[in-house]
Amino acid sequence: MSDDTTNNTGRFTRSQILTMISTASLNFCSMICYSILGPFFPQEALKKGVSNTMIGLIFGCFAVFNFSASLIFGKYLVNIGPKFMFVTGLFVSACATILFGLLDKAPDGTIFIVLCFVVRSVDAIGFGASITASFSILAKAFPNNIATAMGSLEIFTGLGLVLGPPIGGLLYQSFGYEIPFISIGCFILLLVPLNYFILPKYDGLPSTDSFWTLFTFPKIWLLCFTIFSLSSCLGFLDPTMSLFVIEKFHLKVGYVGLVFLGLALSYSLSSPLLGLISDRYPGLRKWLLIVGSIGTAICFFMLGPVPIFHIESKLWLFIFILVLNGFCIGLSGLPVYPEMLSCAYENGFEEGLSTLGLISGLFTAMWSSGSFVGPTLGGFLNEKVHFENAAAIQGLFPLVCGIFLSIFYMYESYKKSKRPSIVPAKSTDEERTPLM
């Protein structure tokens, strides 16, 4: 790299700005591609003779292949090269998105279903490569304020989630099934050469560290569970919330998307501030994780609300809880990545792209596993025990996570309080040295 990743003047370097632009474009495109299917693909699939269960599996296979691809790409990030992985993954995903728009030409039944699985799987592998590389590149470019950078870029994630359904629905109503996918896919293709030329190149040396070593640390297990619980909570809402809102509050389909805005906007708008707090005050990260997890659990108990509270469900209350939920998810979601990095560095992992690749791959894989379990379990629970109880059961994940995090950090504080009586006095200065 020609530019330094740090700048004593407090301003972004040229490399940092270009990295932010590339990552912002990826976040925006990935969320549009994720959310564009919701308004119309299930109806089109039903016309093709696909059952509701099979439609759910077509959605779910994305997370399964994204999980596997992220672990593999995270392990071999340095060997492949983060820039090459980023750009190639974006190209593969763009092609898969275009191909998905041509599937209405396929014969009904089995052939259509198989092609849906193949194209969605390829799309998942492409975005798994790009997202894993983007996390690593971002952490390399912003070694001392990764949470701030990630929080700022979550604005584009929220923007993609917000714009995906209306753009997809409008293009579908105006031009049919093919155009939404082809237009979005072509837009992503245009970003491939742009990112190839503007994205700085980051190099590193392969390391002997592995995922298995990471999993020997209890803190990594807890942070992985945190990622899983947050992702599954968000995924739970995909197949259940719109049905509940329409049935309970008798809203028209056109207004349901506005209800979704409460969570997306509160999360994306609060993320930059929460990321800044996480970087400026590393000691507060544990409290952000704990309060965010328990707050998310309370929000899910109140979504229905759960019948044992004997609180009448109101539309204003539902929207308020969604807004609060978006904030709580940001509270616990943004400190996770820097906490995982700190844990790895504290336990002897080398500071470089190899470790960043492992953490990025693990983070993306855990998020994907939650994205699969959330909708699958949510759809099942919603059918069996209705939304109010299903949301409360889903809320047990972040509740248990918050309790375990509290116990772990109390034990960690106890160990540190005993350390000065055993370790020489110079360790105090070492503990004050920034980990990142």
mmCIF file of C-alpha atoms in Angstrom, residues 159-425:
data_model
loop_
_atom_site.group_PDB
_atom_site.id
_atom_site.type_symbol
_atom_site.label_atom_id
_atom_site.label_comp_id
_atom_site.label_asym_id
_atom_site.label_seq_id
_atom_site.Cartn_x
_atom_site.Cartn_y
_atom_site.Cartn_z
ATOM 1 C CA LEU A 159 -30.495 2.006 3.064
ATOM 2 C CA GLY A 160 -30.290 -1.203 1.039
ATOM 3 C CA LEU A 161 -32.823 -2.920 3.303
ATOM 4 C CA VAL A 162 -35.186 0.043 3.067
ATOM 5 C CA LEU A 163 -34.953 0.530 -0.710
ATOM 6 C CA GLY A 164 -34.878 -3.146 -1.758
ATOM 7 C CA PRO A 165 -38.580 -4.033 -1.316
ATOM 8 C CA PRO A 166 -40.065 -0.854 -2.885
ATOM 9 C CA ILE A 167 -37.612 -0.897 -5.809
ATOM 10 C CA GLY A 168 -38.227 -4.589 -6.413
ATOM 11 C CA GLY A 169 -41.992 -4.228 -6.085
ATOM 12 C CA LEU A 170 -42.139 -1.209 -8.406
ATOM 13 C CA LEU A 171 -40.006 -2.835 -11.109
ATOM 14 C CA TYR A 172 -41.995 -6.067 -10.822
ATOM 15 C CA GLN A 173 -45.341 -4.320 -11.191
ATOM 16 C CA SER A 174 -44.086 -2.234 -14.116
ATOM 17 C CA PHE A 175 -41.984 -4.708 -16.101
ATOM 18 C CA GLY A 176 -42.493 -8.220 -14.722
ATOM 19 C CA TYR A 177 -40.333 -10.797 -12.947
ATOM 20 C CA GLU A 178 -37.070 -10.497 -14.889
ATOM 21 C CA ILE A 179 -36.348 -6.760 -14.729
ATOM 22 C CA PRO A 180 -35.807 -6.361 -10.950
ATOM 23 C CA PHE A 181 -33.044 -8.982 -10.914
ATOM 24 C CA ILE A 182 -31.473 -8.018 -14.235
ATOM 25 C CA SER A 183 -31.358 -4.304 -13.383
ATOM 26 C CA ILE A 184 -29.872 -4.875 -9.917
ATOM 27 C CA GLY A 185 -27.415 -7.438 -11.288
ATOM 28 C CA CYS A 186 -26.253 -5.058 -14.038
ATOM 29 C CA PHE A 187 -25.843 -2.283 -11.467
ATOM 30 C CA ILE A 188 -23.575 -4.554 -9.404
ATOM 31 C CA LEU A 189 -21.618 -5.477 -12.545
ATOM 32 C CA LEU A 190 -20.880 -1.789 -13.079
ATOM 33 C CA LEU A 191 -19.431 -1.640 -9.572
ATOM 34 C CA VAL A 192 -16.974 -4.475 -10.288
ATOM 35 C CA PRO A 193 -14.510 -2.458 -12.438
ATOM 36 C CA LEU A 194 -15.020 0.578 -10.174
ATOM 37 C CA ASN A 195 -13.975 -1.411 -7.099
ATOM 38 C CA TYR A 196 -11.136 -3.054 -8.990
ATOM 39 C CA PHE A 197 -9.541 0.331 -9.664
ATOM 40 C CA ILE A 198 -10.313 2.212 -6.439
ATOM 41 C CA LEU A 199 -9.949 -0.503 -3.778
ATOM 42 C CA PRO A 200 -6.442 -0.393 -2.262
ATOM 43 C CA LYS A 201 -4.429 -3.593 -2.238
ATOM 44 C CA TYR A 202 -3.601 -5.064 1.161
ATOM 45 C CA ASP A 203 -1.044 -7.842 1.488
ATOM 46 C CA GLY A 204 -0.165 -10.155 4.329
ATOM 47 C CA LEU A 205 1.655 -13.350 5.193
ATOM 48 C CA PRO A 206 -0.081 -16.701 5.866
ATOM 49 C CA SER A 207 -0.234 -17.715 9.516
ATOM 50 C CA THR A 208 -0.304 -21.038 11.317
ATOM 51 C CA ASP A 209 -3.274 -19.910 13.440
ATOM 52 C CA SER A 210 -6.609 -21.605 12.757
ATOM 53 C CA PHE A 211 -10.302 -21.582 13.595
ATOM 54 C CA TRP A 212 -9.749 -24.517 15.951
ATOM 55 C CA THR A 213 -7.379 -22.423 18.055
ATOM 56 C CA LEU A 214 -9.935 -19.606 18.214
ATOM 57 C CA PHE A 215 -12.561 -22.006 19.526
ATOM 58 C CA THR A 216 -10.403 -22.897 22.504
ATOM 59 C CA PHE A 217 -11.193 -19.481 24.006
ATOM 60 C CA PRO A 218 -14.497 -19.281 25.960
ATOM 61 C CA LYS A 219 -14.881 -15.602 25.087
ATOM 62 C CA ILE A 220 -14.944 -16.437 21.376
ATOM 63 C CA TRP A 221 -17.746 -18.951 22.009
ATOM 64 C CA LEU A 222 -19.774 -16.295 23.806
ATOM 65 C CA LEU A 223 -19.222 -13.690 21.120
ATOM 66 C CA CYS A 224 -20.181 -16.206 18.430
ATOM 67 C CA PHE A 225 -23.374 -16.943 20.351
ATOM 68 C CA THR A 226 -24.011 -13.177 20.500
ATOM 69 C CA ILE A 227 -23.734 -12.906 16.718
ATOM 70 C CA PHE A 228 -25.958 -15.963 16.253
ATOM 71 C CA SER A 229 -28.652 -14.665 18.632
ATOM 72 C CA LEU A 230 -28.819 -11.236 16.962
ATOM 73 C CA SER A 231 -28.907 -12.670 13.453
ATOM 74 C CA SER A 232 -31.579 -15.234 14.331
ATOM 75 C CA CYS A 233 -33.698 -12.509 15.933
ATOM 76 C CA LEU A 234 -33.588 -10.435 12.763
ATOM 77 C CA GLY A 235 -34.218 -13.507 10.613
ATOM 78 C CA PHE A 236 -37.182 -14.501 12.791
ATOM 79 C CA LEU A 237 -39.039 -11.366 11.702
ATOM 80 C CA ASP A 238 -38.799 -12.078 7.956
ATOM 81 C CA PRO A 239 -41.488 -14.781 7.660
ATOM 82 C CA THR A 240 -43.588 -13.787 10.703
ATOM 83 C CA MET A 241 -43.868 -10.039 11.238
ATOM 84 C CA SER A 242 -45.790 -9.078 8.100
ATOM 85 C CA LEU A 243 -48.376 -11.811 8.725
ATOM 86 C CA PHE A 244 -48.857 -10.637 12.317
ATOM 87 C CA VAL A 245 -49.184 -6.960 11.380
ATOM 88 C CA ILE A 246 -51.734 -7.636 8.631
ATOM 89 C CA GLU A 247 -53.830 -9.953 10.797
ATOM 90 C CA LYS A 248 -53.598 -7.989 14.053
ATOM 91 C CA PHE A 249 -53.819 -4.387 12.861
ATOM 92 C CA HIS A 250 -55.581 -4.979 9.525
ATOM 93 C CA LEU A 251 -52.992 -3.003 7.577
ATOM 94 C CA LYS A 252 -52.836 -3.048 3.815
ATOM 95 C CA VAL A 253 -49.812 -4.747 2.287
ATOM 96 C CA GLY A 254 -48.502 -1.411 1.041
ATOM 97 C CA TYR A 255 -48.211 -0.093 4.612
ATOM 98 C CA VAL A 256 -46.434 -3.149 6.006
ATOM 99 C CA GLY A 257 -43.138 -1.993 4.516
ATOM 100 C CA LEU A 258 -43.440 1.262 6.443
ATOM 101 C CA VAL A 259 -43.658 -0.707 9.693
ATOM 102 C CA PHE A 260 -40.386 -2.450 8.810
ATOM 103 C CA LEU A 261 -38.721 0.972 8.532
ATOM 104 C CA GLY A 262 -38.833 1.402 12.309
ATOM 105 C CA LEU A 263 -36.186 -1.240 12.960
ATOM 106 C CA ALA A 264 -34.033 -0.577 9.876
ATOM 107 C CA LEU A 265 -33.827 3.186 10.369
ATOM 108 C CA SER A 266 -33.182 3.101 14.118
ATOM 109 C CA TYR A 267 -30.391 0.557 13.622
ATOM 110 C CA SER A 268 -28.679 2.309 10.718
ATOM 111 C CA LEU A 269 -28.974 5.826 12.168
ATOM 112 C CA SER A 270 -27.714 4.888 15.644
ATOM 113 C CA SER A 271 -24.856 2.678 14.417
ATOM 114 C CA PRO A 272 -22.302 5.457 13.717
ATOM 115 C CA LEU A 273 -22.636 6.849 17.258
ATOM 116 C CA LEU A 274 -22.540 3.406 18.873
ATOM 117 C CA GLY A 275 -19.470 2.466 16.830
ATOM 118 C CA LEU A 276 -17.726 5.672 17.905
ATOM 119 C CA ILE A 277 -18.495 4.966 21.573
ATOM 120 C CA SER A 278 -17.191 1.406 21.200
ATOM 121 C CA ASP A 279 -13.865 2.635 19.792
ATOM 122 C CA ARG A 280 -13.400 5.626 22.094
ATOM 123 C CA TYR A 281 -14.217 3.702 25.262
ATOM 124 C CA PRO A 282 -13.162 0.034 24.843
ATOM 125 C CA GLY A 283 -13.955 -0.633 28.502
ATOM 126 C CA LEU A 284 -17.638 0.028 27.769
ATOM 127 C CA ARG A 285 -17.881 -2.700 25.134
ATOM 128 C CA LYS A 286 -18.821 -5.362 27.670
ATOM 129 C CA TRP A 287 -21.680 -3.190 28.932
ATOM 130 C CA LEU A 288 -22.849 -2.482 25.385
ATOM 131 C CA LEU A 289 -22.914 -6.229 24.698
ATOM 132 C CA ILE A 290 -24.772 -7.066 27.904
ATOM 133 C CA VAL A 291 -27.319 -4.224 27.779
ATOM 134 C CA GLY A 292 -27.882 -4.742 24.042
ATOM 135 C CA SER A 293 -28.519 -8.482 24.406
ATOM 136 C CA ILE A 294 -30.889 -8.140 27.362
ATOM 137 C CA GLY A 295 -32.600 -5.159 25.704
ATOM 138 C CA THR A 296 -33.159 -7.197 22.523
ATOM 139 C CA ALA A 297 -34.682 -9.991 24.614
ATOM 140 C CA ILE A 298 -37.083 -7.562 26.328
ATOM 141 C CA CYS A 299 -38.089 -6.130 22.954
ATOM 142 C CA PHE A 300 -39.003 -9.599 21.666
ATOM 143 C CA PHE A 301 -41.025 -10.287 24.808
ATOM 144 C CA MET A 302 -42.926 -7.051 24.122
ATOM 145 C CA LEU A 303 -43.452 -7.470 20.367
ATOM 146 C CA GLY A 304 -46.638 -9.487 20.839
ATOM 147 C CA PRO A 305 -46.586 -8.721 23.713
ATOM 148 C CA VAL A 306 -46.258 -12.155 25.357
ATOM 149 C CA PRO A 307 -49.688 -13.075 26.872
ATOM 150 C CA ILE A 308 -48.402 -13.398 30.468
ATOM 151 C CA PHE A 309 -47.808 -9.602 30.528
ATOM 152 C CA HIS A 310 -51.539 -8.970 29.927
ATOM 153 C CA ILE A 311 -50.726 -5.934 27.764
ATOM 154 C CA GLU A 312 -52.995 -5.146 24.839
ATOM 155 C CA SER A 313 -51.225 -5.048 21.484
ATOM 156 C CA LYS A 314 -51.272 -1.609 19.843
ATOM 157 C CA LEU A 315 -49.780 -0.522 16.535
ATOM 158 C CA TRP A 316 -47.938 2.449 18.103
ATOM 159 C CA LEU A 317 -46.468 0.146 20.763
ATOM 160 C CA PHE A 318 -45.387 -2.381 18.137
ATOM 161 C CA ILE A 319 -43.588 0.301 16.092
ATOM 162 C CA PHE A 320 -41.976 1.767 19.234
ATOM 163 C CA ILE A 321 -40.651 -1.669 20.224
ATOM 164 C CA LEU A 322 -39.230 -2.154 16.711
ATOM 165 C CA VAL A 323 -37.401 1.179 16.935
ATOM 166 C CA LEU A 324 -36.019 0.264 20.352
ATOM 167 C CA ASN A 325 -35.091 -3.191 19.043
ATOM 168 C CA GLY A 326 -33.026 -1.703 16.212
ATOM 169 C CA PHE A 327 -31.097 0.388 18.736
ATOM 170 C CA CYS A 328 -30.500 -2.597 21.046
ATOM 171 C CA ILE A 329 -29.249 -4.766 18.181
ATOM 172 C CA GLY A 330 -26.773 -2.018 17.316
ATOM 173 C CA LEU A 331 -25.678 -1.827 20.964
ATOM 174 C CA SER A 332 -24.589 -5.451 21.066
ATOM 175 C CA GLY A 333 -23.784 -5.970 17.383
ATOM 176 C CA LEU A 334 -21.140 -3.306 16.779
ATOM 177 C CA PRO A 335 -18.718 -4.146 19.657
ATOM 178 C CA VAL A 336 -18.589 -7.852 18.736
ATOM 179 C CA TYR A 337 -16.004 -7.660 15.940
ATOM 180 C CA PRO A 338 -13.427 -5.532 17.850
ATOM 181 C CA GLU A 339 -13.957 -7.705 20.932
ATOM 182 C CA MET A 340 -13.197 -10.836 18.909
ATOM 183 C CA LEU A 341 -10.049 -9.205 17.527
ATOM 184 C CA SER A 342 -8.954 -8.130 21.008
ATOM 185 C CA CYS A 343 -9.453 -11.659 22.314
ATOM 186 C CA ALA A 344 -7.388 -13.135 19.473
ATOM 187 C CA TYR A 345 -4.539 -10.647 19.953
ATOM 188 C CA GLU A 346 -4.555 -11.125 23.735
ATOM 189 C CA ASN A 347 -4.066 -14.843 23.211
ATOM 190 C CA GLY A 348 -1.066 -14.565 20.918
ATOM 191 C CA PHE A 349 -2.559 -14.341 17.422
ATOM 192 C CA GLU A 350 -0.459 -12.341 14.963
ATOM 193 C CA GLU A 351 -1.667 -8.852 14.092
ATOM 194 C CA GLY A 352 -2.193 -9.045 10.352
ATOM 195 C CA LEU A 353 -4.493 -10.013 7.492
ATOM 196 C CA SER A 354 -4.356 -13.698 8.357
ATOM 197 C CA THR A 355 -5.984 -13.138 11.758
ATOM 198 C CA LEU A 356 -8.405 -10.593 10.282
ATOM 199 C CA GLY A 357 -9.442 -13.214 7.737
ATOM 200 C CA LEU A 358 -10.135 -15.791 10.438
ATOM 201 C CA ILE A 359 -12.203 -13.343 12.527
ATOM 202 C CA SER A 360 -14.075 -12.038 9.470
ATOM 203 C CA GLY A 361 -14.878 -15.532 8.235
ATOM 204 C CA LEU A 362 -16.056 -16.608 11.689
ATOM 205 C CA PHE A 363 -18.180 -13.483 12.110
ATOM 206 C CA THR A 364 -19.869 -13.928 8.708
ATOM 207 C CA ALA A 365 -20.377 -17.657 9.259
ATOM 208 C CA MET A 366 -22.054 -17.158 12.649
ATOM 209 C CA TRP A 367 -24.276 -14.446 11.196
ATOM 210 C CA SER A 368 -25.277 -16.794 8.363
ATOM 211 C CA SER A 369 -26.116 -19.619 10.785
ATOM 212 C CA GLY A 370 -28.472 -17.292 12.648
ATOM 213 C CA SER A 371 -29.972 -16.147 9.348
ATOM 214 C CA PHE A 372 -30.874 -19.769 8.637
ATOM 215 C CA VAL A 373 -32.148 -20.776 12.084
ATOM 216 C CA GLY A 374 -34.151 -17.566 12.684
ATOM 217 C CA PRO A 375 -36.594 -17.806 9.747
ATOM 218 C CA THR A 376 -36.797 -21.606 9.928
ATOM 219 C CA LEU A 377 -37.546 -21.733 13.650
ATOM 220 C CA GLY A 378 -39.681 -18.606 13.448
ATOM 221 C CA GLY A 379 -41.937 -20.005 10.747
ATOM 222 C CA PHE A 380 -42.381 -23.252 12.688
ATOM 223 C CA LEU A 381 -43.101 -21.531 16.027
ATOM 224 C CA ASN A 382 -45.427 -19.005 14.422
ATOM 225 C CA GLU A 383 -47.507 -21.834 13.014
ATOM 226 C CA LYS A 384 -47.576 -23.813 16.264
ATOM 227 C CA VAL A 385 -47.842 -21.233 19.068
ATOM 228 C CA HIS A 386 -48.659 -17.940 17.249
ATOM 229 C CA PHE A 387 -46.553 -14.823 16.952
ATOM 230 C CA GLU A 388 -46.813 -13.548 20.545
ATOM 231 C CA ASN A 389 -45.375 -16.721 22.079
ATOM 232 C CA ALA A 390 -43.021 -17.387 19.164
ATOM 233 C CA ALA A 391 -41.386 -13.959 19.570
ATOM 234 C CA ALA A 392 -40.962 -14.557 23.312
ATOM 235 C CA ILE A 393 -39.296 -17.922 22.666
ATOM 236 C CA GLN A 394 -36.974 -16.274 20.149
ATOM 237 C CA GLY A 395 -36.157 -13.647 22.788
ATOM 238 C CA LEU A 396 -34.702 -16.370 25.005
ATOM 239 C CA PHE A 397 -31.605 -16.507 22.748
ATOM 240 C CA PRO A 398 -30.394 -12.952 23.492
ATOM 241 C CA LEU A 399 -31.560 -13.265 27.118
ATOM 242 C CA VAL A 400 -29.391 -16.339 27.733
ATOM 243 C CA CYS A 401 -26.580 -14.636 25.834
ATOM 244 C CA GLY A 402 -26.818 -11.539 28.051
ATOM 245 C CA ILE A 403 -26.761 -13.653 31.220
ATOM 246 C CA PHE A 404 -23.718 -15.658 30.089
ATOM 247 C CA LEU A 405 -21.889 -12.468 29.059
ATOM 248 C CA SER A 406 -22.582 -10.939 32.491
ATOM 249 C CA ILE A 407 -21.187 -14.006 34.261
ATOM 250 C CA PHE A 408 -18.125 -14.139 32.012
ATOM 251 C CA TYR A 409 -17.214 -10.465 32.384
ATOM 252 C CA MET A 410 -17.702 -10.584 36.152
ATOM 253 C CA TYR A 411 -15.325 -13.553 36.296
ATOM 254 C CA GLU A 412 -12.868 -11.741 34.010
ATOM 255 C CA SER A 413 -12.969 -8.637 36.255
ATOM 256 C CA TYR A 414 -12.365 -10.843 39.300
ATOM 257 C CA LYS A 415 -9.303 -12.396 37.652
ATOM 258 C CA LYS A 416 -7.907 -8.973 36.747
ATOM 259 C CA SER A 417 -8.434 -7.703 40.283
ATOM 260 C CA LYS A 418 -6.269 -10.572 41.566
ATOM 261 C CA ARG A 419 -3.552 -10.130 38.930
ATOM 262 C CA PRO A 420 -1.460 -7.304 40.535
ATOM 263 C CA SER A 421 -0.661 -9.443 43.577
ATOM 264 C CA ILE A 422 0.899 -12.092 41.322
ATOM 265 C CA VAL A 423 2.183 -10.255 38.250
ATOM 266 C CA PRO A 424 4.953 -7.620 38.547
ATOM 267 C CA ALA A 425 3.940 -3.956 38.634
#
